PDB file of C-alpha atoms in Angstrom:
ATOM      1  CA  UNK A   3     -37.898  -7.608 -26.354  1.00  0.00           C
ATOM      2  CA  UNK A   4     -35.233  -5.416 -28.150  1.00  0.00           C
ATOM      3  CA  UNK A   5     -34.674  -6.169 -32.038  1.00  0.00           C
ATOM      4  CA  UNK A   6     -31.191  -7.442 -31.423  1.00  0.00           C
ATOM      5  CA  UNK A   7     -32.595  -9.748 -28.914  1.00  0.00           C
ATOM      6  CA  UNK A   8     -35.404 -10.853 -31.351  1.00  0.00           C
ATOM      7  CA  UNK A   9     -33.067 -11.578 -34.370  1.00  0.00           C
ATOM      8  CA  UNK A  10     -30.489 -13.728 -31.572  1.00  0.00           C
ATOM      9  CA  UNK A  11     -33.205 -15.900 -30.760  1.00  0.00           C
ATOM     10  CA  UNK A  12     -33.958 -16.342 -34.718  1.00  0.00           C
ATOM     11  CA  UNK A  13     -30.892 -17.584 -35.630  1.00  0.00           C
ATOM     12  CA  UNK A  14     -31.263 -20.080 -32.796  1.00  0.00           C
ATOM     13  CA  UNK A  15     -34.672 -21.257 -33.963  1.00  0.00           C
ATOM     14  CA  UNK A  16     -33.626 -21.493 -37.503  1.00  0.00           C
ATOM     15  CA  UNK A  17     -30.576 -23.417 -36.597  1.00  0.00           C
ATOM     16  CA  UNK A  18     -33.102 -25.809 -34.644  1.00  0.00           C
ATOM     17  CA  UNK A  19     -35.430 -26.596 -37.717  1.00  0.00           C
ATOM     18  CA  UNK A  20     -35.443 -29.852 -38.878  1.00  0.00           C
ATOM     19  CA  UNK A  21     -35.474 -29.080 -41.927  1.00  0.00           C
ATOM     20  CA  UNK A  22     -35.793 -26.767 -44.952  1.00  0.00           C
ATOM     21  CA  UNK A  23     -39.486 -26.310 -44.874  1.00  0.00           C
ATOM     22  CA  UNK A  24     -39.818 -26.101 -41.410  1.00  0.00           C
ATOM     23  CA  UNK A  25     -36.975 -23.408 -41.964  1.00  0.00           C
ATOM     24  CA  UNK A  26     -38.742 -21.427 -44.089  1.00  0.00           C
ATOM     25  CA  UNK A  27     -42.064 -21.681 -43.023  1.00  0.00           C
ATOM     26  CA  UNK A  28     -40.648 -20.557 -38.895  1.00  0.00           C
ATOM     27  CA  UNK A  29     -38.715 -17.538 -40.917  1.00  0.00           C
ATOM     28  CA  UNK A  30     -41.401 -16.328 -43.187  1.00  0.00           C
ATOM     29  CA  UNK A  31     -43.642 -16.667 -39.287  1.00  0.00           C
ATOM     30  CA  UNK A  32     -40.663 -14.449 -38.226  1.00  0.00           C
ATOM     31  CA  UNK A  33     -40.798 -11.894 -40.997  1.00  0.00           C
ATOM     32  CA  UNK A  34     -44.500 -11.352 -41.285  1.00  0.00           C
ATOM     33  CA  UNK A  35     -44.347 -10.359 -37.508  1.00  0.00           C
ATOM     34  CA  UNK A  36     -41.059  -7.749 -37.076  1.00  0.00           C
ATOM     35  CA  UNK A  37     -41.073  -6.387 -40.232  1.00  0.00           C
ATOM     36  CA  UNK A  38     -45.196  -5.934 -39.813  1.00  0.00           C
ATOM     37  CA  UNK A  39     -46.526  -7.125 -43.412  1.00  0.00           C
ATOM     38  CA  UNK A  40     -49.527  -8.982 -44.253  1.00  0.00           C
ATOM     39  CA  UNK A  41     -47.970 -11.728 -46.304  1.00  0.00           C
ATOM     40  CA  UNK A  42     -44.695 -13.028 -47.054  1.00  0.00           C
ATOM     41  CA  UNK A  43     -43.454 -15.920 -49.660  1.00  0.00           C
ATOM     42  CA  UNK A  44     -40.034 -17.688 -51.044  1.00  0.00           C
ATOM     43  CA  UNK A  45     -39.120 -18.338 -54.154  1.00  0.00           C
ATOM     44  CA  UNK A  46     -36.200 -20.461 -55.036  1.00  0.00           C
ATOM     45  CA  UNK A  47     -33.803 -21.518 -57.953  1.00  0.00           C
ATOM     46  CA  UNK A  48     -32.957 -25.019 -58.777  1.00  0.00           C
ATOM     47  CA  UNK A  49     -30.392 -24.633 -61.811  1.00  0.00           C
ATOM     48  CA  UNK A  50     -32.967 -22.193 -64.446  1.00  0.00           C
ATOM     49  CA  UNK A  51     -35.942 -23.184 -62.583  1.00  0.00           C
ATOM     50  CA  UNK A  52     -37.921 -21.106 -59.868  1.00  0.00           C
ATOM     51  CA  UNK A  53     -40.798 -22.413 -57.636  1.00  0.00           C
ATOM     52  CA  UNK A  54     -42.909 -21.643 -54.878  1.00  0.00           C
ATOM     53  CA  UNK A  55     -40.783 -22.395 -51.816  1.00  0.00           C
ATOM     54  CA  UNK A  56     -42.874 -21.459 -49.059  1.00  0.00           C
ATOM     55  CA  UNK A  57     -45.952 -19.030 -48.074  1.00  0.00           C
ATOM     56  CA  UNK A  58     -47.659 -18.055 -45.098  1.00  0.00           C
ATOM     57  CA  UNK A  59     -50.995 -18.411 -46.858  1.00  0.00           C
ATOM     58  CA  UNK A  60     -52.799 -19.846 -50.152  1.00  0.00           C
ATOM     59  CA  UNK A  61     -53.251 -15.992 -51.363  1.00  0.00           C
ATOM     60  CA  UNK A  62     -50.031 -15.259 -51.273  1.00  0.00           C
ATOM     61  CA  UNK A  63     -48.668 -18.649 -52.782  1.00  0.00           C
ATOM     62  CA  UNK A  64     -51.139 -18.066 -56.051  1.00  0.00           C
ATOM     63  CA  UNK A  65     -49.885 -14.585 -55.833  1.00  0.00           C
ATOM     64  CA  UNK A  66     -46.205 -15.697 -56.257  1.00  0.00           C
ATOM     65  CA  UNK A  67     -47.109 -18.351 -59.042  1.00  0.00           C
ATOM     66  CA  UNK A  68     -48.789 -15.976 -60.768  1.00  0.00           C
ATOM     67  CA  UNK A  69     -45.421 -14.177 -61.217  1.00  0.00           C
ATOM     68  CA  UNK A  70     -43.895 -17.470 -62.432  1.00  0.00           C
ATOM     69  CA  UNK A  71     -46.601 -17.816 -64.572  1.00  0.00           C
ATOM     70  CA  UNK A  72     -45.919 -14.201 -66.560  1.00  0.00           C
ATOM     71  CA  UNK A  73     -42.405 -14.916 -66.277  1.00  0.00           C
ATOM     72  CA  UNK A  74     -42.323 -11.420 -64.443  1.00  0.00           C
ATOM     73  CA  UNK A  75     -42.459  -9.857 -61.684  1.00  0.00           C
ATOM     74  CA  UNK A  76     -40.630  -8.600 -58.396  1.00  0.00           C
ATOM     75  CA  UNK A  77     -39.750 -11.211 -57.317  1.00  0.00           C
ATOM     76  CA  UNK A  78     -38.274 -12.476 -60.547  1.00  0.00           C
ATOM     77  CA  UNK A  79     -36.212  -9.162 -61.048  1.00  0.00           C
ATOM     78  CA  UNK A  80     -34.494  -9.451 -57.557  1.00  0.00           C
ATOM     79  CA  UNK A  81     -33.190 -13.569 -58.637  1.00  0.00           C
ATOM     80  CA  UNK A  82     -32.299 -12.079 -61.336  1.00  0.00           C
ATOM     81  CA  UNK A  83     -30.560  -9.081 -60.647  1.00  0.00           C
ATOM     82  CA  UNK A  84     -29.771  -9.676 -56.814  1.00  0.00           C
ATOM     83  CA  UNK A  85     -31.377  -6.470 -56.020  1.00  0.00           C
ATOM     84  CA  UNK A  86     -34.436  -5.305 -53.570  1.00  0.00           C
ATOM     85  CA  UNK A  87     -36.929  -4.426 -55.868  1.00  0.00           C
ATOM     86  CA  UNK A  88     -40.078  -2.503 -54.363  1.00  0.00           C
ATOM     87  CA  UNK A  89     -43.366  -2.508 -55.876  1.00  0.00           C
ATOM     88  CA  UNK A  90     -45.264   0.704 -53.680  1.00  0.00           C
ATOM     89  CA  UNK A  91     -48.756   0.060 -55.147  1.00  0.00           C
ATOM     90  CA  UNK A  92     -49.713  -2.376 -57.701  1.00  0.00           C
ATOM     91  CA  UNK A  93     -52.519  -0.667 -59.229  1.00  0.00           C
ATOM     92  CA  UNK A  94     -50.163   1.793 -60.259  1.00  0.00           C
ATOM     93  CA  UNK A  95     -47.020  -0.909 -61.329  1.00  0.00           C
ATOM     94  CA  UNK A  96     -46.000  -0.485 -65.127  1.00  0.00           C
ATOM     95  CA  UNK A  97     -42.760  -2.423 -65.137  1.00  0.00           C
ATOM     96  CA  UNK A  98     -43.733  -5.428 -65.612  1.00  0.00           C
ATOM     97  CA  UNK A  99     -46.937  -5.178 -68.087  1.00  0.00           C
ATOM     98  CA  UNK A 100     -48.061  -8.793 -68.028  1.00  0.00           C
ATOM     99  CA  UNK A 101     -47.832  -8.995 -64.581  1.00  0.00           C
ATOM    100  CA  UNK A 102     -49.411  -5.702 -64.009  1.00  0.00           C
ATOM    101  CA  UNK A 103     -52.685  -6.984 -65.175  1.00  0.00           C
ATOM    102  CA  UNK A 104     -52.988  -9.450 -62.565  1.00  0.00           C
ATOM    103  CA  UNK A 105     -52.920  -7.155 -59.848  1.00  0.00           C
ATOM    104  CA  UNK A 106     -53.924  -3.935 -60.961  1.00  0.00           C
ATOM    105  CA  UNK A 107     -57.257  -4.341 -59.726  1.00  0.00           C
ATOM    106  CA  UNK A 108     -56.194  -4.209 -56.118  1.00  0.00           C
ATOM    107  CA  UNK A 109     -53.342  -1.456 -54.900  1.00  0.00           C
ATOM    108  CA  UNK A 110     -51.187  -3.224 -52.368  1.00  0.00           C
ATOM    109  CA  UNK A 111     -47.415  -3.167 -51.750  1.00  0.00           C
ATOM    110  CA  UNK A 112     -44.694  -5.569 -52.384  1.00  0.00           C
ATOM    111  CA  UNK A 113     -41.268  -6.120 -51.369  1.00  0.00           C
ATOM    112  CA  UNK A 114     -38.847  -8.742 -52.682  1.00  0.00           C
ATOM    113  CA  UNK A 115     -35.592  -9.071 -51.328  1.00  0.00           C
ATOM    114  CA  UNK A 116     -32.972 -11.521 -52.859  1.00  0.00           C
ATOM    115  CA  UNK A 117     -31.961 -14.629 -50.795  1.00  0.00           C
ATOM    116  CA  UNK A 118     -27.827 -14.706 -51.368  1.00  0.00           C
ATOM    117  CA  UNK A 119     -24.811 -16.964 -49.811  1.00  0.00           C
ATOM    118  CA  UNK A 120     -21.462 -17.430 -50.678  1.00  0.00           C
ATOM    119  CA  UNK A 121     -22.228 -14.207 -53.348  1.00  0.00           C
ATOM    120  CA  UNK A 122     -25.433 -16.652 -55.067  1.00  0.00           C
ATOM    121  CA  UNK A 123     -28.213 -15.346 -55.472  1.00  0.00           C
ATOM    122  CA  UNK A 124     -30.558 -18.624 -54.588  1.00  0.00           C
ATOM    123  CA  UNK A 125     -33.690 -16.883 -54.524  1.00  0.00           C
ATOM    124  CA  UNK A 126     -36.056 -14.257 -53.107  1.00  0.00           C
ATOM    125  CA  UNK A 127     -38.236 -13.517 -50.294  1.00  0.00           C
ATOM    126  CA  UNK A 128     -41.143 -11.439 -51.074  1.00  0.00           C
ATOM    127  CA  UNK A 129     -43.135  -9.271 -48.212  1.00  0.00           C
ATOM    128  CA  UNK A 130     -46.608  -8.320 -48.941  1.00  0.00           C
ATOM    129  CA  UNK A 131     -48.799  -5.384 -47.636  1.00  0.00           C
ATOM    130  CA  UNK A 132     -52.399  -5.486 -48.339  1.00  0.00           C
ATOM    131  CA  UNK A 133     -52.355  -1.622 -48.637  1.00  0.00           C
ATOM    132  CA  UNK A 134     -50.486   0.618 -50.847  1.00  0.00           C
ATOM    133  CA  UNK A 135     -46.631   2.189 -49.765  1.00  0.00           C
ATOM    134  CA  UNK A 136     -46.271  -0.384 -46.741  1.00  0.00           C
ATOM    135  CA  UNK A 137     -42.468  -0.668 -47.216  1.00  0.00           C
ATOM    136  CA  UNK A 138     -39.748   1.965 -47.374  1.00  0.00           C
ATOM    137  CA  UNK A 139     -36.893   1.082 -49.429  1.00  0.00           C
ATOM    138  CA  UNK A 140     -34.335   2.790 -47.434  1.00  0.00           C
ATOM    139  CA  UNK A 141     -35.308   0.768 -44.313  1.00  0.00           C
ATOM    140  CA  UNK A 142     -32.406  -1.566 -43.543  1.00  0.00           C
ATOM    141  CA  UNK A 143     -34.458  -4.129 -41.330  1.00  0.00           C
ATOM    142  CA  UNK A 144     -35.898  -5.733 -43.669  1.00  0.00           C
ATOM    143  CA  UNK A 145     -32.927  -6.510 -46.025  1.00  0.00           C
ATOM    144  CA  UNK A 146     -30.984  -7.460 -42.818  1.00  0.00           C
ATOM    145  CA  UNK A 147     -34.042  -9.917 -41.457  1.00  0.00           C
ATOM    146  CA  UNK A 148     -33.350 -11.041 -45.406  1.00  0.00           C
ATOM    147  CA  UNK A 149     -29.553 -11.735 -45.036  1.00  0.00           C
ATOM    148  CA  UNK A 150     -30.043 -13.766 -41.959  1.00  0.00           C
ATOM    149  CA  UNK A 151     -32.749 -15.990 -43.679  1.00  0.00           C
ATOM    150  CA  UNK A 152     -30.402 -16.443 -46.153  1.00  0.00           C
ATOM    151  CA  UNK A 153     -27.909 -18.106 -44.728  1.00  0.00           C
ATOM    152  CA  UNK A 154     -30.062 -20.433 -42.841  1.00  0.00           C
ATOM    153  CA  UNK A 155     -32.136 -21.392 -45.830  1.00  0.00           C
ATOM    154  CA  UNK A 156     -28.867 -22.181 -47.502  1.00  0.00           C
ATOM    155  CA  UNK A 157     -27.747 -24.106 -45.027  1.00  0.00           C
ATOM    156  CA  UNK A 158     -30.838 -25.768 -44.493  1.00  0.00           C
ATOM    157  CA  UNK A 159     -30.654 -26.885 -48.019  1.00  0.00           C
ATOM    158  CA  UNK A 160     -27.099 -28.158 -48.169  1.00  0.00           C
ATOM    159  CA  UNK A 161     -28.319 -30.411 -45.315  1.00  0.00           C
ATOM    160  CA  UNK A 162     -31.142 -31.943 -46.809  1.00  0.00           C
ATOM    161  CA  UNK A 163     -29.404 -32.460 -50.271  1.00  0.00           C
ATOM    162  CA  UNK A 164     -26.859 -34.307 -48.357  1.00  0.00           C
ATOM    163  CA  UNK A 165     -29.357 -36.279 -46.657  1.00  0.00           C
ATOM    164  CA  UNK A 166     -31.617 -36.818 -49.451  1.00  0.00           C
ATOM    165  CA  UNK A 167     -27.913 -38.343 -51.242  1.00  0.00           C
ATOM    166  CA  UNK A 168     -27.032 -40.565 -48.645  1.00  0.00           C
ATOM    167  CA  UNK A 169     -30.768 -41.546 -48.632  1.00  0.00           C
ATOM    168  CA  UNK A 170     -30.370 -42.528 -52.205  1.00  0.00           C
ATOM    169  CA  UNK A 171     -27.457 -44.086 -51.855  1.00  0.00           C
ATOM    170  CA  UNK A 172     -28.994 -46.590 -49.301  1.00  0.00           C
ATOM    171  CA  UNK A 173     -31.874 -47.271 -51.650  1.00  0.00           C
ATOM    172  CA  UNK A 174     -29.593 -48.261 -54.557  1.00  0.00           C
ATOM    173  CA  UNK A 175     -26.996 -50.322 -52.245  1.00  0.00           C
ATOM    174  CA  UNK A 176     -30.197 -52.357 -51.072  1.00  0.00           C
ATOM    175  CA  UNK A 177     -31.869 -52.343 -54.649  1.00  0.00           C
ATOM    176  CA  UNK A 178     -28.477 -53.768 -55.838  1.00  0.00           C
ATOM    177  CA  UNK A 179     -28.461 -56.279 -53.252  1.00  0.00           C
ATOM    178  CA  UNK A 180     -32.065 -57.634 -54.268  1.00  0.00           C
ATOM    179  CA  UNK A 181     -31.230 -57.762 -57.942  1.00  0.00           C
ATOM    180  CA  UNK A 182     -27.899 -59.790 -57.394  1.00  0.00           C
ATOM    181  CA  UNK A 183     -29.907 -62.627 -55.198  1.00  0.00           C
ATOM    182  CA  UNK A 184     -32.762 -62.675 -58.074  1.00  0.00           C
ATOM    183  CA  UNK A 185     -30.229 -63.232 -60.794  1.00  0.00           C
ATOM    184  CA  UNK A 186     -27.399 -64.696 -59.221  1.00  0.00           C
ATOM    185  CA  UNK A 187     -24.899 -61.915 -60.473  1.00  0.00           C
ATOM    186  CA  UNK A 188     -22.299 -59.623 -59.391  1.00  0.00           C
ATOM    187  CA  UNK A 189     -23.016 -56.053 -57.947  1.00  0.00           C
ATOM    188  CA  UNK A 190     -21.796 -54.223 -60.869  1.00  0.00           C
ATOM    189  CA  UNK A 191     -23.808 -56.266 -63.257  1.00  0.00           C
ATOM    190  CA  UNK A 192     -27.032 -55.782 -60.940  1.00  0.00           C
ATOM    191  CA  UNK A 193     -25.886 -52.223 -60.552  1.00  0.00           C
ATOM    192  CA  UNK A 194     -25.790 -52.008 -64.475  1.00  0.00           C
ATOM    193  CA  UNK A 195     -29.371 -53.518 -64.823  1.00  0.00           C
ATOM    194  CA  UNK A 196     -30.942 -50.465 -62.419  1.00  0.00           C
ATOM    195  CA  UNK A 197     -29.096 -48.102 -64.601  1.00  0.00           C
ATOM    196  CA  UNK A 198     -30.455 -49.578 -67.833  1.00  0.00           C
ATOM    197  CA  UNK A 199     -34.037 -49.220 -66.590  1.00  0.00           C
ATOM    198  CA  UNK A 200     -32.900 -45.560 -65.769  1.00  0.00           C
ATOM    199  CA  UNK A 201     -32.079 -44.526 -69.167  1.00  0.00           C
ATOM    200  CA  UNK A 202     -35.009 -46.940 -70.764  1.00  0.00           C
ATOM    201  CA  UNK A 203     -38.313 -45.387 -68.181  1.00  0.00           C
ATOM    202  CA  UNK A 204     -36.485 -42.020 -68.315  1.00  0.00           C
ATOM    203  CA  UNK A 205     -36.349 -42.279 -64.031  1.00  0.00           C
ATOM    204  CA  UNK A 206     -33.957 -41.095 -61.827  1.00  0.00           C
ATOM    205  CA  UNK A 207     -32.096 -44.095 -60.965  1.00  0.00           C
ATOM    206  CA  UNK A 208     -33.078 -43.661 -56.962  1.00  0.00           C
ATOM    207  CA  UNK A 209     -36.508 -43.979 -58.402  1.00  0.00           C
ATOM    208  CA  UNK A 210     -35.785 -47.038 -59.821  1.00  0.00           C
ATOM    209  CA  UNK A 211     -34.655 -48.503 -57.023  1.00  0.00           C
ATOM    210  CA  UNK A 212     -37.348 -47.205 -54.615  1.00  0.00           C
ATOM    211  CA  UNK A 213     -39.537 -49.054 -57.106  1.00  0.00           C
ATOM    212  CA  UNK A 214     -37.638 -51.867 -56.961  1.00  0.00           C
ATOM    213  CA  UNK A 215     -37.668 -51.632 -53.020  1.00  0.00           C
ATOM    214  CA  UNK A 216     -41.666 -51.024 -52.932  1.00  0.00           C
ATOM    215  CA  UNK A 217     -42.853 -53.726 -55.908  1.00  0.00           C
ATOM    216  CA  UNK A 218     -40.368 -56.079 -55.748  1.00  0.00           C
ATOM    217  CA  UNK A 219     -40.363 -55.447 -59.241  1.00  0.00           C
ATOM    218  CA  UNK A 220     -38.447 -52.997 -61.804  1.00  0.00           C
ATOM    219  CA  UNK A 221     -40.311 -50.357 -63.548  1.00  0.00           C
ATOM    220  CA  UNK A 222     -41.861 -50.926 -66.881  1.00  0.00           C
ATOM    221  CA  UNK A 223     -40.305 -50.646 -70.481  1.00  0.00           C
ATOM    222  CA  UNK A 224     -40.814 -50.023 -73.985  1.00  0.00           C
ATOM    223  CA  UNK A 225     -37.603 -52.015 -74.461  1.00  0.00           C
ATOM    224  CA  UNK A 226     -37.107 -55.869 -73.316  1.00  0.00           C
ATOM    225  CA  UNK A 227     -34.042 -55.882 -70.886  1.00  0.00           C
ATOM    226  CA  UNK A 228     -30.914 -58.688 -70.832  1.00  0.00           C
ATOM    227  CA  UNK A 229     -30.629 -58.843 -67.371  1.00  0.00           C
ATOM    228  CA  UNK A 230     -28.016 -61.695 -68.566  1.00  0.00           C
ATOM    229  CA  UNK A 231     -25.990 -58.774 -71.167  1.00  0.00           C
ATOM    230  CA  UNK A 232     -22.167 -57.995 -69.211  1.00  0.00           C
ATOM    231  CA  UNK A 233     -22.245 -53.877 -68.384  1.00  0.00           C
ATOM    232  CA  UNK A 234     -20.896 -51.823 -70.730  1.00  0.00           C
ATOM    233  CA  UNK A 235     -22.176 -54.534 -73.771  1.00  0.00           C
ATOM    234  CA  UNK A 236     -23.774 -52.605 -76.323  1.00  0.00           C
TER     235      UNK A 236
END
């Protein structure tokens, strides 16, 4: 099968996934094969923090946090910079000191290629060659494979945080229901109660209510609660 054809039929797959991980996981499958690497990992930003997305192995996944861990790395510098960054053999890597000594011991090559939409940089996929100088950094496949994983990923992720809201909205309307039959209140006083045990257990209010939803009972305390005080009483 031609490249062209190959890359078609990936943007129909990733369009099928039902859902982010599975979108990941089915491009990183994707990657590892046409671009030929051993290994290949995501990284992505949630506001200033970066985790371990997705990996095609458990090597490669401690590899990755190990970067996280230094607070250095490839894959850091192309978040950071929205730039390919390519490592050709590790054992000879001096950029990034700390980093350095983690995988000195063993020459390999590493490629990390920013993951960008809508001109944000989101995060990074990294390819990994278990022998030195497996990439060439003038090679436009694999920051093309890159760019169409992109845009899937991010659009795999604006459709689960929109499910994940209306998911959360569902909890609280039913959570608020519950607490107005138990005290015999109106919805924005019962509403007012969840968001009190919010700021007083230091939970995300959906949290509270999937408590609420799984106990029967709100979450615990340091501070006694009016259910009876009007919202907004101080």
């Amino acid at each position: 099968m031609l490249d062209e054809d190959r890359l078609e039929n990936l943007v129909v797959e990733l369009h099928e996934a039902p859902d982010l991980q599975q979108t990941m996981d089915r491009f990183l499958a994707f990657a590892v094969d046409f671009l030929a690497c051993d290994h290949a990992t995501i990284a992505l930003r949630h506001r200033a923090r970066i985790t371990v997305a997705a990996a095609t192995d458990d090597a490669s996944h401690a590899a990755l946090a190990a970067q996280l861990d230094c607070g250095e790395g490839p894959c850091l510098t192309a978040i950071s910079t929205g730039l390919s960054v390519l490592v050709p053999d590790t054992a000879r890597e001096t950029r990034w000191p700390l980093w350095a000594g983690h995988v000195a011991h063993r020459g390999r090559s590493i490629f990390s290629i920013p993951l960008t939409a809508t001109g944000f940089t989101f995060g990074a996929v990294t390819l990994i060659g278990d022998q030195p100088h497996g990439f060439d950094a003038q090679d436009a496949k694999a920051p093309r494979v890159a760019t169409y994983g992109a845009v899937a990923i991010a659009a795999a992720k604006e459709h689960d945080s929109l499910l994940e809201a209306v998911y959360a909205g569902q909890c609280i309307g039913q959570a608020v229901g519950i607490l107005r039959e138990r005290f015999t209140i109106d919805d924005s006083r019962a509403f007012d109660i969840l968001k009190r045990y919010s700021q007083h257990s230091n939970t995300k209010l959906r949290d509270v209510a999937q408590h609420l939803l799984e106990t029967g009972r709100l979450p615990a305390t340091r501070r006694k609660i009016d259910h009876n005080r009007p919202a907004g009483a101080s």
